[in-house]
Short mmCIF file of C-alpha atoms and ligand atoms in Angstrom, two decimals:
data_model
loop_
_atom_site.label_atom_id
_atom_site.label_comp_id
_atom_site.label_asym_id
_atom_site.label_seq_id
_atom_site.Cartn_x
_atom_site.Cartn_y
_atom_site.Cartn_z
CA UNK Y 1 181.77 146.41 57.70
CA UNK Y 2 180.26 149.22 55.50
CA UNK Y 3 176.97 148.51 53.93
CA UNK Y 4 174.89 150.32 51.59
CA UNK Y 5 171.29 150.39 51.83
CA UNK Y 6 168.76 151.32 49.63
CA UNK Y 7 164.98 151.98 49.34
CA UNK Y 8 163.65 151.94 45.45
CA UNK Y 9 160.87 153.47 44.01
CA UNK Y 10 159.59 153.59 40.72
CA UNK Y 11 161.14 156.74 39.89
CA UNK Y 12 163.09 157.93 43.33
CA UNK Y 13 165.58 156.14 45.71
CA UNK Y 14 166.30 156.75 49.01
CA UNK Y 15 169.83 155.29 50.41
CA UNK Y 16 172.09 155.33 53.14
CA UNK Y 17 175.46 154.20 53.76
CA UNK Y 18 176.09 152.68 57.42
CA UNK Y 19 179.24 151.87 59.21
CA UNK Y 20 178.37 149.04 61.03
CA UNK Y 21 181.15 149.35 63.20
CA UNK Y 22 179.62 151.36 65.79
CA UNK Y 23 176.30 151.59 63.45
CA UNK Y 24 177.06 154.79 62.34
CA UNK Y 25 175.12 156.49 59.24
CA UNK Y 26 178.12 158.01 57.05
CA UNK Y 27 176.43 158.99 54.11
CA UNK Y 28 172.53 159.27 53.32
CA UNK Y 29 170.95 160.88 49.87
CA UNK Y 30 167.53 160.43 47.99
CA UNK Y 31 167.21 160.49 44.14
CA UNK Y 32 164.43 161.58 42.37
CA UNK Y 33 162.39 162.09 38.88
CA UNK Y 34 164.02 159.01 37.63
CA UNK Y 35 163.32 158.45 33.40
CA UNK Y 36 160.98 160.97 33.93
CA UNK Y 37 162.95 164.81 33.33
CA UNK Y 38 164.09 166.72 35.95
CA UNK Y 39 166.08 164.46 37.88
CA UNK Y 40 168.25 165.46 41.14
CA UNK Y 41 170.03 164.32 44.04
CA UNK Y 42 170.62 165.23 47.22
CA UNK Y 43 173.43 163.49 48.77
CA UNK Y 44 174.43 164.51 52.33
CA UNK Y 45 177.65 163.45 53.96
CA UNK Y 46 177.35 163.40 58.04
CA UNK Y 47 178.59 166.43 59.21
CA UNK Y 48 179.13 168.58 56.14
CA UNK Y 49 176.93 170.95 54.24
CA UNK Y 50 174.41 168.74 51.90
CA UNK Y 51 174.78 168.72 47.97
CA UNK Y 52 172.29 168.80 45.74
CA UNK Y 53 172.50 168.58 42.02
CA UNK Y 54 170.34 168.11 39.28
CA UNK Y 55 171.56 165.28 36.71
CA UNK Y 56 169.77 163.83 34.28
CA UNK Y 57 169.37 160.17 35.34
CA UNK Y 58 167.73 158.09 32.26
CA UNK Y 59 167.30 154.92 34.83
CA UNK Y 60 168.18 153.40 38.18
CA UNK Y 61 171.37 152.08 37.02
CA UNK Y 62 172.76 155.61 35.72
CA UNK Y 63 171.67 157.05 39.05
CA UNK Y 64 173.08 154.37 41.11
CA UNK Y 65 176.63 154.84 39.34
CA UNK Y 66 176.43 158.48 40.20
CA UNK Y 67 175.50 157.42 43.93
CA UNK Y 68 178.22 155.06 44.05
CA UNK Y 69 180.65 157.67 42.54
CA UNK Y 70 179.21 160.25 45.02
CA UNK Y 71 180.36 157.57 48.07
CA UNK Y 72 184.21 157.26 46.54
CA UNK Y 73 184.40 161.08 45.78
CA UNK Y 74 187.28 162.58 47.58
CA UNK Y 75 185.40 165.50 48.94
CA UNK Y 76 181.45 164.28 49.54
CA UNK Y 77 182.78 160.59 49.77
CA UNK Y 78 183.08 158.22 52.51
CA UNK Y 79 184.95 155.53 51.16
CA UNK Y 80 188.17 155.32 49.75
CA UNK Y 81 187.14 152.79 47.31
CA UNK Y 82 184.08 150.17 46.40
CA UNK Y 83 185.83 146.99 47.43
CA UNK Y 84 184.96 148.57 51.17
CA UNK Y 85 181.36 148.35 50.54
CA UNK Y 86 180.32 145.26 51.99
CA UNK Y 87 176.71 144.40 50.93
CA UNK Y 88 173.63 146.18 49.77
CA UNK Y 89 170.24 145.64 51.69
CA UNK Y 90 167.34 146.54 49.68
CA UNK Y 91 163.77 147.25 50.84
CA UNK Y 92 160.87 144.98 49.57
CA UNK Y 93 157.57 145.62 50.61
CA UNK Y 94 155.87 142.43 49.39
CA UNK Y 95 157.35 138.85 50.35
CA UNK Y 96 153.74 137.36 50.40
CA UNK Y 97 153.50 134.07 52.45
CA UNK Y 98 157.15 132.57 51.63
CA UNK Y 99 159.19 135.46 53.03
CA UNK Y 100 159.48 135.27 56.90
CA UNK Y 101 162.97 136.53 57.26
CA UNK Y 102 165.45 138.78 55.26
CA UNK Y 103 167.39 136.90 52.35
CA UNK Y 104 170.49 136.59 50.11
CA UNK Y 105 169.47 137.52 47.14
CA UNK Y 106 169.90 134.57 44.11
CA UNK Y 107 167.91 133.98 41.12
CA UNK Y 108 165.64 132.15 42.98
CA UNK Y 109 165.19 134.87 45.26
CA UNK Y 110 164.40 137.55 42.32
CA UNK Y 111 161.72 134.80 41.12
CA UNK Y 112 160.01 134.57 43.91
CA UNK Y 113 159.94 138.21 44.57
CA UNK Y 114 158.71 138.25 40.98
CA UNK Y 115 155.85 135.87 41.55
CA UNK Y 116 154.41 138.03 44.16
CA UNK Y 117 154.19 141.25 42.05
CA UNK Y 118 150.62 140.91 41.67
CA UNK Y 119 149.69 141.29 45.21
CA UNK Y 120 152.34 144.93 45.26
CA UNK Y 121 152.33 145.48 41.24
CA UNK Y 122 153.50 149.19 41.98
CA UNK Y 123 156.23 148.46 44.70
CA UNK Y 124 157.84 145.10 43.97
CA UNK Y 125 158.96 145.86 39.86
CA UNK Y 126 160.29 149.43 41.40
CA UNK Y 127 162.35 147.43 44.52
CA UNK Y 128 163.69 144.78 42.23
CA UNK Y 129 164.90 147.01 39.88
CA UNK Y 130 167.14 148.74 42.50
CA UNK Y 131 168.62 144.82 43.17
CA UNK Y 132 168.90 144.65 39.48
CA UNK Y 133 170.99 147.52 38.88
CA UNK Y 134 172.82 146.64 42.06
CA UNK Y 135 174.21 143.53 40.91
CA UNK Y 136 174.62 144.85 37.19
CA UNK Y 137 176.93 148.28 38.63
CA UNK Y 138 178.95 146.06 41.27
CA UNK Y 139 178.30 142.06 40.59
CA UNK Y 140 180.82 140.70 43.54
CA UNK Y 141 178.73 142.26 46.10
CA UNK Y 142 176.39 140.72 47.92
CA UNK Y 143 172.42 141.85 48.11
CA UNK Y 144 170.14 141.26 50.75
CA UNK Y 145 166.77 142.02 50.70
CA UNK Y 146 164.13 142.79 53.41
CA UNK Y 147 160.40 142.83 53.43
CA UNK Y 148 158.04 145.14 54.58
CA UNK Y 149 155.63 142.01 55.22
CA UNK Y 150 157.86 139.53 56.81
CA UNK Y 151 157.55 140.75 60.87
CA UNK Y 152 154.00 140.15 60.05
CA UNK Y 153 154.46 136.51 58.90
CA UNK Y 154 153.86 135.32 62.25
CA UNK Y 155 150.15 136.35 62.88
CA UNK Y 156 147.77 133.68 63.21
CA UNK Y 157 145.28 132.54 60.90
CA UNK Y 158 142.22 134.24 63.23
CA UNK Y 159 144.19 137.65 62.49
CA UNK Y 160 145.01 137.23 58.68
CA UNK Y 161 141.79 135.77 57.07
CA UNK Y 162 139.28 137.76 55.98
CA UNK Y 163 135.19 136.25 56.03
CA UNK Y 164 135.26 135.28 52.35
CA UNK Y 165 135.06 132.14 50.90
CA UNK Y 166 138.17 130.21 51.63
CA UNK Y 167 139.04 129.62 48.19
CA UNK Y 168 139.91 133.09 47.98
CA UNK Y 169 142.76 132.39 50.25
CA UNK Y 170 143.52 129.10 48.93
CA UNK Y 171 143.44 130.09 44.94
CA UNK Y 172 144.42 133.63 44.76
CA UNK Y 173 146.32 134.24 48.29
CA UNK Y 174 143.92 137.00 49.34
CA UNK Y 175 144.54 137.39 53.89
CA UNK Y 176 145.81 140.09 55.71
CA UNK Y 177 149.69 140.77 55.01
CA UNK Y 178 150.47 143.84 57.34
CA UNK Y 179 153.10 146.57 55.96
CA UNK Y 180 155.57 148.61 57.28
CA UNK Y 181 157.04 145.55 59.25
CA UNK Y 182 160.81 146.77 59.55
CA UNK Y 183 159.41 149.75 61.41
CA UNK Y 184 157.27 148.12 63.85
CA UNK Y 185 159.91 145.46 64.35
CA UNK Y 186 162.53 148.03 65.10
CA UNK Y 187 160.01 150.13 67.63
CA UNK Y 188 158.70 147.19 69.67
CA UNK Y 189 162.52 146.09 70.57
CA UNK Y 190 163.82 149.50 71.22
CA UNK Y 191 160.79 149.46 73.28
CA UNK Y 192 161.97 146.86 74.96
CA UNK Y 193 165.40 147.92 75.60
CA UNK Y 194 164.54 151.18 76.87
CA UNK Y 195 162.42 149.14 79.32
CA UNK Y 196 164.89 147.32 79.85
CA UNK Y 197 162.58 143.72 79.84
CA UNK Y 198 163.18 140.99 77.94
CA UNK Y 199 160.50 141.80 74.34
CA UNK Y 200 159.47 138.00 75.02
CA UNK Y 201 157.33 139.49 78.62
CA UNK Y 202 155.30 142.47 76.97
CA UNK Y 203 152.09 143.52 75.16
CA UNK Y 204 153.05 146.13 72.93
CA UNK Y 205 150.89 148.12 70.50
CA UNK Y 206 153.30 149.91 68.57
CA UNK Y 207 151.44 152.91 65.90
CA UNK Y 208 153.82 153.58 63.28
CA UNK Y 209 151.44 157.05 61.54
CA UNK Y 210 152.56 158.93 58.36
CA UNK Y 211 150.99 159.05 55.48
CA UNK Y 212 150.71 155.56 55.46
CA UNK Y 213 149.23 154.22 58.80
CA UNK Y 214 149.31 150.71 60.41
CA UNK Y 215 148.79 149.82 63.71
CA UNK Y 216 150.67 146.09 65.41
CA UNK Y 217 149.62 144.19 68.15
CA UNK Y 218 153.23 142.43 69.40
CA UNK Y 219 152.89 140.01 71.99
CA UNK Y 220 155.98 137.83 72.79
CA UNK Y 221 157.89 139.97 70.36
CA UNK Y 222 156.02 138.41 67.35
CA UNK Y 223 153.47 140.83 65.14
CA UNK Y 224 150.16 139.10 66.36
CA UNK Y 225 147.53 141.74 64.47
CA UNK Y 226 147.93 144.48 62.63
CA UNK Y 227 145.97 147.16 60.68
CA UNK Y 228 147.05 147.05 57.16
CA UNK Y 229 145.77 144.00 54.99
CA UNK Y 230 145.68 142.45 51.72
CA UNK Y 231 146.37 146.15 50.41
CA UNK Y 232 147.14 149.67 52.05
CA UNK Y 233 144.27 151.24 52.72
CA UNK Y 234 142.47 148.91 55.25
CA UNK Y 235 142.41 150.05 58.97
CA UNK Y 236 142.68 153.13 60.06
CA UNK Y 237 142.36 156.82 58.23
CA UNK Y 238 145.28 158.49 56.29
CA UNK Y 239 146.37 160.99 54.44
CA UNK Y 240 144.42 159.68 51.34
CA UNK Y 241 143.77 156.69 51.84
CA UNK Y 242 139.84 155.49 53.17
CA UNK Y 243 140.82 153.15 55.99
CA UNK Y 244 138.16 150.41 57.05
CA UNK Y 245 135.10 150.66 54.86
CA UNK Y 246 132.14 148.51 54.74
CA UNK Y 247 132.43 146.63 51.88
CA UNK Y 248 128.80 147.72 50.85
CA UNK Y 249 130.44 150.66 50.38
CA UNK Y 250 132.88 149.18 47.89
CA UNK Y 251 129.75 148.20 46.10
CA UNK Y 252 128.55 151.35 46.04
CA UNK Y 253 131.50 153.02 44.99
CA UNK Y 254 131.91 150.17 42.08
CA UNK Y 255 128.55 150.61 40.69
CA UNK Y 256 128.73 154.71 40.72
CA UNK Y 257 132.02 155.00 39.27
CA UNK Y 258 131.70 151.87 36.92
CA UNK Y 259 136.01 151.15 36.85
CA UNK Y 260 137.88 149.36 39.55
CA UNK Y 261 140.43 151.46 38.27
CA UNK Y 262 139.11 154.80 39.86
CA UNK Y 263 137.35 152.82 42.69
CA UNK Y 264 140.75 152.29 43.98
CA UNK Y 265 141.89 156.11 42.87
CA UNK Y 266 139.39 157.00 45.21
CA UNK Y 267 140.33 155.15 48.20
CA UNK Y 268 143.86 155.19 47.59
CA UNK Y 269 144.83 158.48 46.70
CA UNK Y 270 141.04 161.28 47.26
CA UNK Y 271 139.83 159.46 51.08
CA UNK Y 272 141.34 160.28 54.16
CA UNK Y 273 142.32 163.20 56.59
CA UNK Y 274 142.46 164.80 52.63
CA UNK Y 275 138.32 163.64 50.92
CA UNK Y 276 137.56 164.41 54.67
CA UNK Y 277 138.45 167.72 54.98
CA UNK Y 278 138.80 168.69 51.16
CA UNK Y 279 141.96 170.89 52.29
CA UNK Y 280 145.21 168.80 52.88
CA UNK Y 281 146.38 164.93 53.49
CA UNK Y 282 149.09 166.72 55.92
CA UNK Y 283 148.01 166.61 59.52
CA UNK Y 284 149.93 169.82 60.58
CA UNK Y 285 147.40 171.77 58.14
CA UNK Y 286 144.64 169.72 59.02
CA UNK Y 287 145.47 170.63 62.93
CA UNK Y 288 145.46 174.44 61.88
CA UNK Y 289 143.15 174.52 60.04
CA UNK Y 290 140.95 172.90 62.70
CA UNK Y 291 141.65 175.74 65.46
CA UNK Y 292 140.74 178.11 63.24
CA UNK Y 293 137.66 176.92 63.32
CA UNK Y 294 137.03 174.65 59.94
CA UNK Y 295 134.39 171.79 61.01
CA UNK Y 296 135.63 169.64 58.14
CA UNK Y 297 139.28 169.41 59.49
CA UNK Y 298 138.28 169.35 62.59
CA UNK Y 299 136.29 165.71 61.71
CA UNK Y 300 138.99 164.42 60.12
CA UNK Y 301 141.37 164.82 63.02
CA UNK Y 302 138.73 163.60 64.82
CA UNK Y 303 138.00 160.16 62.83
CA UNK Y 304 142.07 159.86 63.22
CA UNK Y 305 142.08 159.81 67.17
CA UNK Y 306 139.42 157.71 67.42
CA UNK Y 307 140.26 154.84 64.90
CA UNK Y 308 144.02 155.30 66.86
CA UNK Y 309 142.41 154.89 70.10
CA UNK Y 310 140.23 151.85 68.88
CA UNK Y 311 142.89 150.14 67.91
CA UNK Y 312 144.85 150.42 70.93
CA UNK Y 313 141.69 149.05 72.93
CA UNK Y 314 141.02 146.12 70.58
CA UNK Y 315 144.78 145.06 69.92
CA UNK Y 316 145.04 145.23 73.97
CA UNK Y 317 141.67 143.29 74.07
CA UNK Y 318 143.47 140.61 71.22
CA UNK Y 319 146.05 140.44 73.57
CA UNK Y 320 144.69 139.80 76.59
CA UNK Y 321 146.50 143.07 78.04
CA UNK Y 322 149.25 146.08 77.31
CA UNK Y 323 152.32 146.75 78.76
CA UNK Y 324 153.72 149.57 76.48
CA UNK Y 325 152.19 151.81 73.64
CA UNK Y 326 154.47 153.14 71.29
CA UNK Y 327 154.03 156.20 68.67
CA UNK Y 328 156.51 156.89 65.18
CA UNK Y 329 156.55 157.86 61.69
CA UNK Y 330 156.01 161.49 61.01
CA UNK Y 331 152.47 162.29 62.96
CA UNK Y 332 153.44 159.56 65.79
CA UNK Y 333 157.02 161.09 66.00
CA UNK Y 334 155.44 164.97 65.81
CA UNK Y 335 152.13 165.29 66.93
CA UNK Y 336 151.94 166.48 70.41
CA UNK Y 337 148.69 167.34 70.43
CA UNK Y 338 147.33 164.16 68.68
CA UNK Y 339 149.48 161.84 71.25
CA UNK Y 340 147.51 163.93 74.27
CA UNK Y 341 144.48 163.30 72.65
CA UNK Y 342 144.48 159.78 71.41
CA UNK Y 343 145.97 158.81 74.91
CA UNK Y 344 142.89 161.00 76.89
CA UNK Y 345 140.22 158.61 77.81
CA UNK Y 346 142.56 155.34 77.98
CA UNK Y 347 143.09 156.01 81.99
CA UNK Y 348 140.31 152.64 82.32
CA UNK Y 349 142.71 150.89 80.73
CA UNK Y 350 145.86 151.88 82.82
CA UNK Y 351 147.35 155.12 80.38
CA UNK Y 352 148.41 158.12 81.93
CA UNK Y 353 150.56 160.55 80.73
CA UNK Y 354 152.79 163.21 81.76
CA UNK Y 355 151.64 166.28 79.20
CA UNK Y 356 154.68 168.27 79.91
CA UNK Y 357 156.93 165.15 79.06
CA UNK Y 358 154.89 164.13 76.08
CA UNK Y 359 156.07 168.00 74.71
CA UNK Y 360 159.16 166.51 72.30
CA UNK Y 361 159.19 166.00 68.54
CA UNK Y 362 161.29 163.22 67.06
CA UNK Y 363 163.12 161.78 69.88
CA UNK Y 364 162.71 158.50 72.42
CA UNK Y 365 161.03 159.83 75.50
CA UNK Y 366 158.73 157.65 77.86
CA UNK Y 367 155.61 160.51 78.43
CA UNK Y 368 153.47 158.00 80.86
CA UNK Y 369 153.37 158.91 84.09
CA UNK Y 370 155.79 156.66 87.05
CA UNK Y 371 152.22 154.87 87.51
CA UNK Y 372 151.06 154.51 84.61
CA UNK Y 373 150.38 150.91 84.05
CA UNK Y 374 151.38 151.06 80.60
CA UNK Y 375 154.23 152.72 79.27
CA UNK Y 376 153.55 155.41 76.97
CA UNK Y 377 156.28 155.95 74.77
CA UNK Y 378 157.65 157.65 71.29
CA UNK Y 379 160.28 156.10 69.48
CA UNK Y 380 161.87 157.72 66.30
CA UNK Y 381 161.44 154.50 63.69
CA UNK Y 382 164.82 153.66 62.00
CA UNK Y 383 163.74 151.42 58.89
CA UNK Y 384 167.25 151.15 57.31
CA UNK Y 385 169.18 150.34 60.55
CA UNK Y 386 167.05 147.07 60.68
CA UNK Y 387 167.83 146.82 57.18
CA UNK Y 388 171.62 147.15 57.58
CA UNK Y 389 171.85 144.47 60.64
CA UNK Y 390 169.60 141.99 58.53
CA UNK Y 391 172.06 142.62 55.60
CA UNK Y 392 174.58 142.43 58.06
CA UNK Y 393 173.44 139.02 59.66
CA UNK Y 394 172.44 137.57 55.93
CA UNK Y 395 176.02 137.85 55.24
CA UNK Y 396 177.10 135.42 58.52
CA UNK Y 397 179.29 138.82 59.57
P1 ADP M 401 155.54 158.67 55.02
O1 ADP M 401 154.44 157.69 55.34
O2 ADP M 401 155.38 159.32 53.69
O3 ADP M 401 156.93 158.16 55.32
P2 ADP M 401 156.00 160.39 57.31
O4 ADP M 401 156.28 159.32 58.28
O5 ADP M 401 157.10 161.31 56.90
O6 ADP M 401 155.26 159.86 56.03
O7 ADP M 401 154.83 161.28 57.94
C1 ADP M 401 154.33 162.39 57.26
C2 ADP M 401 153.22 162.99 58.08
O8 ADP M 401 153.69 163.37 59.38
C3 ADP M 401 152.69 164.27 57.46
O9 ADP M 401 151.65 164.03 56.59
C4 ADP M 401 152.21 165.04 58.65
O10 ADP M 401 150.81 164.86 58.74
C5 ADP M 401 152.85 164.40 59.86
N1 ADP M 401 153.58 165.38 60.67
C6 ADP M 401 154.85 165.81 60.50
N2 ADP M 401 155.15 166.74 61.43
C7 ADP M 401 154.04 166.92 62.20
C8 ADP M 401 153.71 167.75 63.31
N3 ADP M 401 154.58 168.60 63.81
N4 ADP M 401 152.47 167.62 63.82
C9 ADP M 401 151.57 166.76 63.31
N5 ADP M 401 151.82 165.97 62.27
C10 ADP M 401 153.03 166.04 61.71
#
């Protein structure tokens, strides 16, 4: 079973195209400058030479024909023809409350995703257009979508309201929603597996940190807590974006700048590692520019550590305990010397790690030490594999 996934944005796609058969990624590519001039793709077949080309892609449809000509070509392809594609799974980062689980996708399913554009109005028009052109380029092929919020479905009320008025909740759906669920799905069970435990007997905190941060409290394999809320910028520090602020702050911010429109400019896209240090949102130049000896980076990656490691303490706190810790996304995956230091100081609470093993960059390794009490792991995320076994599953294969 061959299935095509894909990952829409406004004006870029990412997609890959996995064998299922062995899950086995034959094809991956990402399009970008969609409608907007200057348009290219890079397509990359496993085990030859990428291609990349620029084409002038007017919308998603045009560039998803070119995609799905780029699969059957005879020399960059990796199917002989489209009736072998099986499904598409597509990427939706808001499901609001009535998403729990991956779905089919009817026109039901498009309303619904529809009705919840308000709480994502920038992501949910850009992933349902992908589904759109999807079934308009191959309509006998079945589309499954999968939502960023959905792992997070599961957290209790105590973890998902926030101290407003209730009616908040009740009339406009405002609670904590959580993001980046595929990813801390995926890491929590690999977790598991490399532990070889059943997911149902651990306490895992699992920090998936890129430029977009959240942090998950899993407990019985079930997202109990996590960092992100009603939006993306709550919890902790990241590349632009404010983190936790006291909402006095919000105030502040509303009644200097006068426009909710830049308020959220400013936390969204000018706070973080970046309005901190005034260099870069990018941790690597943060880090170097740090050692050599700028006080401003060096807070930033400061703030980081410690909102990481206060997370970790009161998600194990929530929990009532912590049996593995788990880093990914780009700075979890590469940052050696942020692991060491967000893990130094956590010995109380049963951490210790093995420096020399914690020296990888984007592969599994367990870096605790044999007695550590908790297992101290990082775990290369794989969004679209989830993706491809929901799509998979959806389609009773
Ligand atoms: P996104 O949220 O856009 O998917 P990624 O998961 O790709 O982001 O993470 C990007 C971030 O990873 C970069 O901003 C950078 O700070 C961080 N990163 C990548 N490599 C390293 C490294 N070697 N050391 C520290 N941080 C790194």
């Amino acid at each position: 079973m061959k299935i095509l996934v894909l990952n829409c944005g406004s004006s870029s796609f990412k997609y890959q195209l996995i064998d299922m058969n062995g899950e086995v990624v034959l094809a991956k590519g990402l399009v970008e400058r969609i409608g907007i001039g200057g348009s290219k793709i890079k397509h990359v077949k496993t085990g030859i030479e990428p291609v990349s080309r620029e084409v002038d892609f007017s919308n998603h449809t045009v560039a998803i024909k070119y995609v799905l000509d780029m699969l059957t070509d005879p020399e960059y392809g990796v199917l002989k023809n489209l009736s072998e594609l099986s499904a598409v799974g597509h990427r939706i980062v808001h499901g609001g409350e009535k998403f729990t689980k991956s779905v089919l996708v009817t026109p039901e399913v498009i309303s619904a995703i529809e009705e919840v554009i308000p709480l994502a109005p920038l992501h949910n028009p850009a992933n349902i257009q992908g589904v759109r052109a999807l079934m308009e380029v191959l309509p006998n092929t079945p589309n499954v979508v999968v939502f960023d919020t959905a792992f997070h479905q599961t957290m209790p009320p105590k973890a998902y309201m926030y101290g407003i008025q209730y009616k908040y909740y009740e009339e406009d759906r405002v609670r904590r929603y959580g993001f980046h669920g595929t990813s801390h799905f995926y890491v929590a069970n690999r977790a598991a597996e490399i532990l070889g435990k059943p997911i149902e007997s651990l306490k895992i905190v699992t920090c998936h940190l890129g430029n977009g941060s959240s942090i998950t409290a899993v407990d019985d394999g079930k997202s109990v807590d996590t960092s992100l809320g009603y939006g993306t910028a709550e919890g902790i520090i990241m590349g632009t974006r404010s983190g936790n602020l006291d909402p006095s702050v919000m105030v502040f911010l509303m009644e200097k700048l006068k426009d909710p429109k830049l308020v959220n400019e400013e936390v969204q896209k000018k706070s973080g590692l970046q309005g901190i240090s005034g260099i870069s949102s990018d941790l690597r130049d943060i880090e170097k520019a740090a050692e050599d000896g700028n006080e401003r980076a060096k807070l930033a990656q400061d703030m980081l550590v410690y909102d990481v490691k206060k997370y970790i303490g009161s998600y194990s706190a929530g929990m009532g305990g912590i049996d593995a810790l788990v880093f990914t996304a780009g700075i979890g995956e590469n940052g050696i010397s942020f692991r060491e230091e967000v893990c130094k100081g956590l010995e109380f609470m049963g951490i210790k790690i093995d420096s020399e093993k914690n020296k990888v960059r984007g592969q599994e390794v367990v870096f605790s030490t044999p007695d550590s009490r908790v297992a101290v792991m990082v775990i290369p995320t794989d969004e679209e594999m989830v993706i491809a076994r929901d799509t998979k599953r959806c389609c009773g294969a």
